[in-house]
XYZ file of C-alpha atoms in Angstrom:
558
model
C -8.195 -9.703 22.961
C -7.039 -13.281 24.324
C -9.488 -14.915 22.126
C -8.870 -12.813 19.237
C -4.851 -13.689 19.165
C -6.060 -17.350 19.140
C -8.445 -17.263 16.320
C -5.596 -15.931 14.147
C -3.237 -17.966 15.679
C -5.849 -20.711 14.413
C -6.268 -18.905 10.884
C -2.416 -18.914 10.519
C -2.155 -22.998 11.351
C -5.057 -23.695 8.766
C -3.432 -21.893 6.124
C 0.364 -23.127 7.062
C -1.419 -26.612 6.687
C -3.463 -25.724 3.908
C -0.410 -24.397 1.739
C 1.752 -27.314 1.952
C -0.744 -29.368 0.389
C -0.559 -30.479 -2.774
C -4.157 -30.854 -4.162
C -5.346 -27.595 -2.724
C -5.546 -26.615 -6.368
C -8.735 -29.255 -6.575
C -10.055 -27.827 -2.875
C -11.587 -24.584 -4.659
C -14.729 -25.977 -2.936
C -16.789 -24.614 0.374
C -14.535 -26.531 2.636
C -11.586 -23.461 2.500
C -12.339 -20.934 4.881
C -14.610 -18.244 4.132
C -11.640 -15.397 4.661
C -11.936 -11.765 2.971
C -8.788 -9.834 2.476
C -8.103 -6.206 3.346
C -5.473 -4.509 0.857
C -4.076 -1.272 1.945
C -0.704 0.520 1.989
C 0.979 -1.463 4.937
C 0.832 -4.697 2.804
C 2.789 -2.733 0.584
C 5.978 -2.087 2.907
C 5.729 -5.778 4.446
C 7.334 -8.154 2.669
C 7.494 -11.833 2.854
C 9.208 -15.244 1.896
C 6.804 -17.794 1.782
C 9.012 -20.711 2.073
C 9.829 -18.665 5.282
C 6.498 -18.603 6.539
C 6.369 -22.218 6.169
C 9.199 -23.017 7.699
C 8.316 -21.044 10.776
C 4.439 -20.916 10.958
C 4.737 -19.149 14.401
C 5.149 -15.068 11.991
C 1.940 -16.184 10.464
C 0.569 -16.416 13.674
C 1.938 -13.148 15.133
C 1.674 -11.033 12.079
C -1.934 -11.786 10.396
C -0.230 -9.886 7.043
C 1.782 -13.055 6.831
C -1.164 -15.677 6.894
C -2.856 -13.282 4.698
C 0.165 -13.657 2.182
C 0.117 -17.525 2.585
C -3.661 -17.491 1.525
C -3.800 -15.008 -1.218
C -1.223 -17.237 -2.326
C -2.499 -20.631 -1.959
C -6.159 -19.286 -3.200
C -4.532 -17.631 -6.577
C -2.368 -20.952 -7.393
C -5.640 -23.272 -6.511
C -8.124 -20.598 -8.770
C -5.234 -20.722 -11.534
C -5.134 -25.052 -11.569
C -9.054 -24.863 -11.732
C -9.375 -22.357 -14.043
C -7.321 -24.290 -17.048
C -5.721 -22.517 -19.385
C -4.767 -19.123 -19.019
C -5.113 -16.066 -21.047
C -2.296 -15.480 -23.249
C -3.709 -13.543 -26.071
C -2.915 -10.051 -26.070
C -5.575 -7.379 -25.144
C -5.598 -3.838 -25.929
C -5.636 -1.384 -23.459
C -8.780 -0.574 -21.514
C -10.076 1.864 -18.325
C -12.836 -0.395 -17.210
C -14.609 2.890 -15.553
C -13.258 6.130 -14.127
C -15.631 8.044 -11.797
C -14.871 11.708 -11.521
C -14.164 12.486 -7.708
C -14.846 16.595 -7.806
C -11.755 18.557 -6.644
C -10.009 15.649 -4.756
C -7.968 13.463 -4.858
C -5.257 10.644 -3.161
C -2.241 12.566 -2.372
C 0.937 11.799 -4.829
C 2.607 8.560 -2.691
C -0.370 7.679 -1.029
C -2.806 4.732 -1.542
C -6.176 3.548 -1.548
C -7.482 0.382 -0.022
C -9.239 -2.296 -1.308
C -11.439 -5.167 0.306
C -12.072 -8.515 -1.457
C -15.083 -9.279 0.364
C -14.838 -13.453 -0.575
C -11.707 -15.155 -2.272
C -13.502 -17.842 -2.619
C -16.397 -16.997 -4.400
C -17.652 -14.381 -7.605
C -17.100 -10.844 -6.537
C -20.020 -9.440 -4.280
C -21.303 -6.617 -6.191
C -23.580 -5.434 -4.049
C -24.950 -5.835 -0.334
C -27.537 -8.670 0.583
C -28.507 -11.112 3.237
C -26.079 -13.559 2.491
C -22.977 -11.174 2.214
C -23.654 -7.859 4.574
C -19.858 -6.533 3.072
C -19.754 -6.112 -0.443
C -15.774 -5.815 -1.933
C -15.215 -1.988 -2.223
C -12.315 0.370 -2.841
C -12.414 3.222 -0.116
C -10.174 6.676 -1.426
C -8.997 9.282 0.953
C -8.867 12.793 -1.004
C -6.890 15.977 -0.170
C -9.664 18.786 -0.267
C -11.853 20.048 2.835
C -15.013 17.974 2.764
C -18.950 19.981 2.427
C -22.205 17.836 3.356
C -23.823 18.577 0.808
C -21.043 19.180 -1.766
C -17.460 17.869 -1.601
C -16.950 14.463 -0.394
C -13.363 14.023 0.797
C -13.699 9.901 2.095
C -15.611 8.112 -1.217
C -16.688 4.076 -1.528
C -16.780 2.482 -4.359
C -18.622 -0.742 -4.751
C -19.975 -2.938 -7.489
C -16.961 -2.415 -8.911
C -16.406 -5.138 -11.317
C -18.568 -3.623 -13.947
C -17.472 -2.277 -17.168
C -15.168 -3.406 -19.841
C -15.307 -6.675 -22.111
C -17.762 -9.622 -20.259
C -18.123 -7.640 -16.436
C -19.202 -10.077 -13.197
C -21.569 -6.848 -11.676
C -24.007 -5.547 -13.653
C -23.767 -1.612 -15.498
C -21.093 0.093 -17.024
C -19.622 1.771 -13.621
C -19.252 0.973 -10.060
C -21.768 2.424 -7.547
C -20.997 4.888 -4.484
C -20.876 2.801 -1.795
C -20.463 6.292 0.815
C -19.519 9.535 -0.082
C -18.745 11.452 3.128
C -17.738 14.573 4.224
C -15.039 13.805 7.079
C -14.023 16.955 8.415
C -14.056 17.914 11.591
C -11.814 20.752 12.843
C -11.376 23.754 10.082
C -9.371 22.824 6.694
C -9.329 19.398 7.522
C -8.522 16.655 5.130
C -7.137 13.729 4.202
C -3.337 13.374 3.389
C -2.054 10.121 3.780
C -3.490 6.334 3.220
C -6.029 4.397 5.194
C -6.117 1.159 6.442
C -8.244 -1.445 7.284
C -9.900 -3.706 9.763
C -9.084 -7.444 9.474
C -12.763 -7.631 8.690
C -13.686 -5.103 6.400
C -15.905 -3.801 8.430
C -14.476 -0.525 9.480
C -12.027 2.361 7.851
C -9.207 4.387 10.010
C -7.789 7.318 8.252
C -5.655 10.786 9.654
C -7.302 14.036 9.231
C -5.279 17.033 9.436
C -4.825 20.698 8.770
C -1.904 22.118 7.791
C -2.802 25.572 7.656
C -0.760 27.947 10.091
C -2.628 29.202 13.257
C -5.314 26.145 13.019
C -3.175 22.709 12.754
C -4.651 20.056 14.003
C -4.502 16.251 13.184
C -7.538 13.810 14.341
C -7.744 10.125 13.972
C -11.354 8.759 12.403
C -12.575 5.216 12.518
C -15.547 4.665 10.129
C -18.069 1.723 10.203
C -19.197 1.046 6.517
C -22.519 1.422 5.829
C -25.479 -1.659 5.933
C -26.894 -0.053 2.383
C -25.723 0.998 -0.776
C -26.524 4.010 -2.648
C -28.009 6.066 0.507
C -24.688 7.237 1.929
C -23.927 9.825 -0.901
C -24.449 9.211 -4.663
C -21.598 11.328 -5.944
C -17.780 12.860 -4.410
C -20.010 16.175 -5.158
C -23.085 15.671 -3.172
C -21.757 14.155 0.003
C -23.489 13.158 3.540
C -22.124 13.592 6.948
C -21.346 9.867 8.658
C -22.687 10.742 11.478
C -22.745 8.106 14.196
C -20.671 5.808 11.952
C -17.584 7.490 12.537
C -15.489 7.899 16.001
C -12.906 10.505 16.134
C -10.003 11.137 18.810
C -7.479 14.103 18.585
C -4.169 13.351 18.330
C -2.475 16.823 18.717
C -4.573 20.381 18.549
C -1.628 22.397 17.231
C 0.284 20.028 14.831
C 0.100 18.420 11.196
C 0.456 15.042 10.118
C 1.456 15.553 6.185
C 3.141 12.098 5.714
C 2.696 9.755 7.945
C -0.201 7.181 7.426
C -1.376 4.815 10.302
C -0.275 1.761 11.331
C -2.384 -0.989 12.725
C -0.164 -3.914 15.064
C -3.508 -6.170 14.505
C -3.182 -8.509 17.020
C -2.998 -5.652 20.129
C -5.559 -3.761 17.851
C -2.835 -0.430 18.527
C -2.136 2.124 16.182
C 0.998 3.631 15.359
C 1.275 7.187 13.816
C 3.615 10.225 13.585
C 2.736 14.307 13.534
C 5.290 16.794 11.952
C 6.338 18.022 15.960
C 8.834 14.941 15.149
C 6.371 12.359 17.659
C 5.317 9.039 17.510
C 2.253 8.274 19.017
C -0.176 5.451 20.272
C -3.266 4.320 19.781
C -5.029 1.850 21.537
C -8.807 0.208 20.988
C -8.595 0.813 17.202
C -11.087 -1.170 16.056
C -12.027 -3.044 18.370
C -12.464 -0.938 21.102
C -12.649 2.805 21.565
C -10.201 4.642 20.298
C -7.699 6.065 22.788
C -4.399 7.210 23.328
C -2.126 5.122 25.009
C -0.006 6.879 27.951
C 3.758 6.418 28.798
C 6.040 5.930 27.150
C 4.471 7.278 24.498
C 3.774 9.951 22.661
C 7.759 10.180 22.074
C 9.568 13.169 20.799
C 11.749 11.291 18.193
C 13.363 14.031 16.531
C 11.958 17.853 17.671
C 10.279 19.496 14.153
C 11.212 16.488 12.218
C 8.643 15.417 9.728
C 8.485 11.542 9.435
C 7.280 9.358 7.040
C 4.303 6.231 8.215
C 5.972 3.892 10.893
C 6.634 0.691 9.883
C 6.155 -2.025 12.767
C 8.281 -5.124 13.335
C 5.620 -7.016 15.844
C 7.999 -9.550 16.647
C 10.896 -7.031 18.084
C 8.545 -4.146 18.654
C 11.021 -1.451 16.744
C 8.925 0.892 14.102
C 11.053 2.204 11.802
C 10.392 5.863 9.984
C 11.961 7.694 7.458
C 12.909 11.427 7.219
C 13.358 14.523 5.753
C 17.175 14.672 7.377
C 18.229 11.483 5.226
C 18.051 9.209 8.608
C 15.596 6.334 9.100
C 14.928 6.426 12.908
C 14.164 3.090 14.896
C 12.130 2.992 17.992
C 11.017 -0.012 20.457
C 7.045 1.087 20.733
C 7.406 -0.718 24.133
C 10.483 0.509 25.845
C 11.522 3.972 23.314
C 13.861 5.090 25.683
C 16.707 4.585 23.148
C 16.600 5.857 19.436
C 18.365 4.663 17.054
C 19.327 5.992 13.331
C 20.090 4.633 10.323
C 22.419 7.170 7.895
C 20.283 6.980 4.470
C 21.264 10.349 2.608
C 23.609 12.987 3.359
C 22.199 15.496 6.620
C 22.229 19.005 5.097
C 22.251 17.708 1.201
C 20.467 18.986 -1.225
C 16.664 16.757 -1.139
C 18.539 14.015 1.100
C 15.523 12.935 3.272
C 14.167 9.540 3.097
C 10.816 10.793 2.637
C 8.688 7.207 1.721
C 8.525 4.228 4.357
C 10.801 2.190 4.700
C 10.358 -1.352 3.084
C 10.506 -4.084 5.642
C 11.270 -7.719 4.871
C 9.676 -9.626 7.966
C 11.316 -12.852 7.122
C 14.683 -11.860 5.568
C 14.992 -9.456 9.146
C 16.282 -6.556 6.624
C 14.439 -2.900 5.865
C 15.566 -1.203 2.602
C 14.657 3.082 2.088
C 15.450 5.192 -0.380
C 16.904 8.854 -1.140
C 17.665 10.950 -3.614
C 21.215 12.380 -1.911
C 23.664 10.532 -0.480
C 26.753 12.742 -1.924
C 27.517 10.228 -4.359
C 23.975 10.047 -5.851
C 20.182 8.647 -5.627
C 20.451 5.292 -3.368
C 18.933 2.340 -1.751
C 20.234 1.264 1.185
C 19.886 -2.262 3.216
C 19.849 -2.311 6.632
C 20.035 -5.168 8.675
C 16.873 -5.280 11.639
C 18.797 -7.170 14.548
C 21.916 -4.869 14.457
C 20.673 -1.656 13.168
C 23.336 -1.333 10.459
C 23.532 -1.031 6.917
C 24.532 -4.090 4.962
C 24.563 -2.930 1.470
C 24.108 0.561 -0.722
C 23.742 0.524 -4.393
C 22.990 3.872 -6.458
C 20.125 4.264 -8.545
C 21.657 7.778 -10.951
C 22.470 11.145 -10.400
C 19.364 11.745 -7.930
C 19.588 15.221 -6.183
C 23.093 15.539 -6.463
C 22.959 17.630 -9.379
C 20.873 20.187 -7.460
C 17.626 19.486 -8.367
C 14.949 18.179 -5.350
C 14.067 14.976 -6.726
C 11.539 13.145 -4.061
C 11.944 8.955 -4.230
C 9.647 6.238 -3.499
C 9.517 2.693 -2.787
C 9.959 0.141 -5.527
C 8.869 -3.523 -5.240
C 10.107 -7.176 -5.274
C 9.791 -9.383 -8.216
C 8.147 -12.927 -7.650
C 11.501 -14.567 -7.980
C 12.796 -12.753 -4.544
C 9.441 -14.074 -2.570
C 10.679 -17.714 -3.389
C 14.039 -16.823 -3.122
C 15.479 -14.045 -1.958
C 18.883 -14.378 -3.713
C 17.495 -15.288 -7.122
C 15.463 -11.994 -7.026
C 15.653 -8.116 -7.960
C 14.061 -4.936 -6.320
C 12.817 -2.593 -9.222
C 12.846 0.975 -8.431
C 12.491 4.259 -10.231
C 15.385 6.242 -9.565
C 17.375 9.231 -12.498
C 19.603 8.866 -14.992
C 23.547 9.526 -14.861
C 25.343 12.883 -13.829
C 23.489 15.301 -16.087
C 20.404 13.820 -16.248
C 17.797 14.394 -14.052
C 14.649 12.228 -16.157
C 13.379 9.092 -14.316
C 15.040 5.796 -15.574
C 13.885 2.493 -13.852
C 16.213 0.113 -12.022
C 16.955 -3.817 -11.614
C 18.544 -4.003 -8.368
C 20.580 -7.531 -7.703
C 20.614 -9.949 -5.280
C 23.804 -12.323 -3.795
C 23.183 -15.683 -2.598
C 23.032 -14.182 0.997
C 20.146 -12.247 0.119
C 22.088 -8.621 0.490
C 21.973 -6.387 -2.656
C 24.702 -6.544 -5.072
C 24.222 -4.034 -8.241
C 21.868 -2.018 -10.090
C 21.274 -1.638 -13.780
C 19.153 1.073 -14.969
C 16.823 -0.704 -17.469
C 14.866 1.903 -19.422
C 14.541 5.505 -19.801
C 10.989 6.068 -18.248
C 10.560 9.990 -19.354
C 12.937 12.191 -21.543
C 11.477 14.905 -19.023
C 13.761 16.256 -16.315
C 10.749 17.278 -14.261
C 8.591 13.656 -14.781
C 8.393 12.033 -11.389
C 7.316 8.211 -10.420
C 5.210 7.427 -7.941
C 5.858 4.385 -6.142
C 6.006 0.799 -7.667
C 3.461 -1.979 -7.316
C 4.197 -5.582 -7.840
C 1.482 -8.332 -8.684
C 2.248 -11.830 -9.784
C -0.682 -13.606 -11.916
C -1.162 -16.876 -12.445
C -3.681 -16.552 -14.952
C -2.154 -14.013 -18.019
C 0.787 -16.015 -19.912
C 0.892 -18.651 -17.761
C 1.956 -16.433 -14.570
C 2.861 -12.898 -15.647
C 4.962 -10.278 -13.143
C 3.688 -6.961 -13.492
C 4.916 -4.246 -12.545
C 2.734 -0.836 -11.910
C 3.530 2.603 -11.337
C 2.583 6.299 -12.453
C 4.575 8.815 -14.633
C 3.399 12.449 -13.735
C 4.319 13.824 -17.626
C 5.651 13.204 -20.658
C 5.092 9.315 -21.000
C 3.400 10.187 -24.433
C 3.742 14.014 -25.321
C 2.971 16.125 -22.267
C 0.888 13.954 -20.340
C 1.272 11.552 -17.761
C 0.635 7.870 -17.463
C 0.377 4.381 -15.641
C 3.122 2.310 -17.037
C 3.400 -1.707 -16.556
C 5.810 -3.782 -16.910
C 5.985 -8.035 -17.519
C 8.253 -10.164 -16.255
C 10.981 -7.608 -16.562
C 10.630 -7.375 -20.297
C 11.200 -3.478 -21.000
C 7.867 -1.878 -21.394
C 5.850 -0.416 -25.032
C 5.346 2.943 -25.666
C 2.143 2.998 -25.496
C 1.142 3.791 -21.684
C -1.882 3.904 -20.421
C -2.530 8.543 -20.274
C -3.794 9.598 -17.223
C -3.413 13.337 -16.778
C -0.803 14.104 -13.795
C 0.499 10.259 -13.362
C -1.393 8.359 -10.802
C -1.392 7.807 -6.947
C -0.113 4.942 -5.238
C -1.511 2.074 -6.816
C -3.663 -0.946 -5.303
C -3.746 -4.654 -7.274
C -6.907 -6.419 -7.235
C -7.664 -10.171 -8.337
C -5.991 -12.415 -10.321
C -9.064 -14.166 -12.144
C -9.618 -14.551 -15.502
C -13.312 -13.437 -15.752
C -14.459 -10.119 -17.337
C -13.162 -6.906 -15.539
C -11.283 -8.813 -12.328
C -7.958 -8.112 -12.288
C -7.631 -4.614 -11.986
C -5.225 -2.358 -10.419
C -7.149 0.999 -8.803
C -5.657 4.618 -8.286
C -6.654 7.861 -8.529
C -5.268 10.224 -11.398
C -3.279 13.336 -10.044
C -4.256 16.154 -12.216
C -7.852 17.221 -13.826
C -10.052 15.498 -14.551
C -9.674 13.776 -10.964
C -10.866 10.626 -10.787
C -11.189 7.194 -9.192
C -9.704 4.782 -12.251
C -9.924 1.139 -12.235
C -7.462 -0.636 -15.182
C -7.528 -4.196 -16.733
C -3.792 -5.368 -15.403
C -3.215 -6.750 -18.745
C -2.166 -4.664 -22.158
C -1.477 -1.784 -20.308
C 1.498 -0.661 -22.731
């Protein structure tokens, strides 16, 4: 364990050094480290300043999501300086592939997680001697898995075929593994997984929900050696036999909401169940998986049903949203104490803070989201050292007007990542007192970095029942001369009845011309930033039939 802290503490110093110098753009060469990336939903609710990170090195070295942030960051400014110009021609709207995934798919909210085998080099398509991990896209799907028939944990790989000029060869991406997971009766898969530092192995929640045989189980999956012999279809799927460890968490509980959290550097996992617990994990992935002993498990808040913790490494407090409008805050190493943070109104109509909280590492500041806090739909900043809110703005009517209206996280543009106070938080939230339709938000910044004001931008669906899922940021270097988009899902009405994955650039009020996919879309991964045929993509699974595994070209999307 010793050993590993010091290799990322080593990582973290090479990439500290390596991003505050100049000509990295001309060091696109063999000399930069050979370093995949893992992309999953916990990289979507940490947040970081990267003239923070430089200034204090020592996060990158503690949390290895920070160096990770310095050198997707350093890697997509060097690719953009020696790739010349960049695209700025307009291109109409393509689905590079969709691959149908049977009767499952990624639960509304939730994500799926992507690995970029080699930054540094053209996408591996495919598994061979020289590159045993091939980048993939792994999907956890809500339906009771069959050997044989229903897969309900599918692997895509090859997946940068398709569409104008593809780097892998064919007109689709390959099945990497299509497994059957389940393990204890009606067990599936209802929240995100995440991913080894790696690549190398998958940890995802199992559960059933159904009354008299609850039960939630942790997995940990190595990823196959070979493609194409580990299930050829989400219809025809293979057990994973020996590849996957399991541990039960709790025989006679659910865990509908909460995905896990890995603290990397301790290789622990973090996770709630609906009895209102947090528990502990220890050996994830490096070890064998095991749950820790006192103090935890910890009865947070008896029958409570939480959203995924969010860990501050540095403090130790995880921080978890829910369904009573409170965000609770415990120390995993000394939870005697727990703290609350009043989000929505206890007792109000839909008032629960029912996504994770988003946690800015280096600004010390969380910000959640509800629908009811008597006065309407808000976001509220809280500050990580004391515990107490700093600033509430309102984002519409919300629940207020009697209608359960669930709320998820928005994202940062590229402005607040430089600069906190010159930046804005975009989230979906409703229109005014009467209107119930989803409208998107610009949330302001002050020069102290605390929120200031929201301005609802556009009118997203005319539709009182559309929902958004969450929001996505990705900044590219290479469309327009460094484009901000801006991703999310509309479950209906985006263009007639159905739904849609909108995008948004640079804050520039989107077409109205969508991109229709039936039922909106799941929580939604970016990959790439390159210029090449079929590589920057965004990934998600569509939420009605047909249910499938969609891969998008991030440009021309509306």
């Amino acid at each position: 364990m010793h050993s590993r802290r010091q290799a990322w503490i080593k990582i973290a110093q090479i990439v500290f050094l390596g991003a505050l110098v100049s000509a990295l753009s001309a060091e696109i060469s063999d000399r930069q480290p050979q370093t995949g990336i893992p992309e999953d939903w916990t990289h979507h609710h940490i947040k970081f300043s990267s003239a923070a990170i430089r200034q204090h090195p020592e996060i990158a070295s503690r949390e290895p999501r920070a160096a990770l942030h310095l050198y997707r960051e350093a890697r997509m400014a060097a690719l953009a300086s020696f790739q010349g110009a960049s695209t700025t021609a307009a291109v109409s709207q393509h689905r590079d592939w969709s691959i149908n995934l049977g009767t499952g798919r990624i639960q509304f909210g939730q994500y799926p997680a992507k690995w970029n085998a080699d930054p540094n080099a053209a996408p591996i398509c495919t598994i061979d001697a020289q590159h045993p991990i091939p980048d993939y896209v792994v999907y956890g799907l809500n339906v009771v898995g069959a050997t044989g028939g229903q897969a309900n944990l599918v692997g895509l790989t090859n997946l940068y075929s398709g569409g104008t000029n593809p780097l892998c060869p064919g007109a689709q991406p390959l099945f990497f593994f299509s497994y059957n997971t389940t393990t204890i009766p009606n067990g599936r898969i209802l929240t995100s997984p995440v991913l080894s530092l790696d690549g190398k192995k998958i940890a995802f929640i199992e559960t059933s929900t159904v009354a008299g045989a609850k039960g939630t189980v942790l997995h940990v999956l190595t990823i196959p050696t070979t493609v194409g012999t580990h299930g050829t279809s989400a219809t025809a799927a293979v057990a994973p036999g020996a590849a996957m460890s399991s541990l039960t968490i709790i025989n006679n509980n659910s865990d509908t909401r909460s995905s896990p959290w890995v603290d990397y550097p301790s290789d622990t996992m973090y996770v709630c169940a609906d009895n209102g617990s947090l528990y502990k994990i220890t050996g994830v992935f490096n070890g064998m998986p095991a749950l820790a002993g006192a103090p935890l498990p910890r009865v947070i808040n008896l029958t409570s049903v939480f959203s995924s913790p969010v860990l501050d490494n540095a403090t130790g407090n995880a921080f978890m949203g829910t369904g009573n409008g409170r965000v609770y805050v415990v120390n995993v190493n000394n939870p005697t104490t727990v703290s609350t943070i009043q989000v929505g109104t206890t007792g109000a109509t839909h008032s629960g803070v029912f996504d994770s909280p988003t946690f800015d590492a280096t600004g010390s500041t969380i910000f959640a989201v509800t629908s009811n806090d008597t006065t309407g739909a808000a976001v509220v900043q809280a500050s990580t050292s004391t515990l107490l809110e700093v600033a509430r703005v309102h984002i519409g009517e919300g629940s207020t007007g009697g209608t359960s209206i669930t709320l998820y996280d928005g994202d940062f543009d590229n402005n607040y990542f430089n600069n906190p106070s010159t930046g804005h938080l975009y989230m979906c939230g409703t229109g005014p007192a009467g209107d119930a339709s989803p409208w998107l938000y610009r949330l302001d910044f002050g020069g102290t970095g605390l929120l200031t004001a929201s301005t609802a931008i556009f009118r997203i669906s005319t539709n009182a029942a559309a929902r958004c899922g969450p929001i996505t940021e990705f900044f590219n270097q290479n469309i327009g001369g460094g484009t901000d988009f801006f991703f999310w899902g509309v479950t209906r009405n985006c263009v007639g009845g159905n739904g849609c994955v909108m995008s948004m650039a640079n804050g520039v009020v989107p077409g109205t011309t969508p991109a229709t996919e039936v039922g909106g879309a799941s929580g939604i991964i970016v990959d790439n930033n390159s210029t090449a045929g079929a590589a920057s993509s965004i990934h998600f699974t569509t939420e009605q039939n047909p249910l499938n595994a969609v891969k998008l070209t991030q440009q021309g999307l509306n």
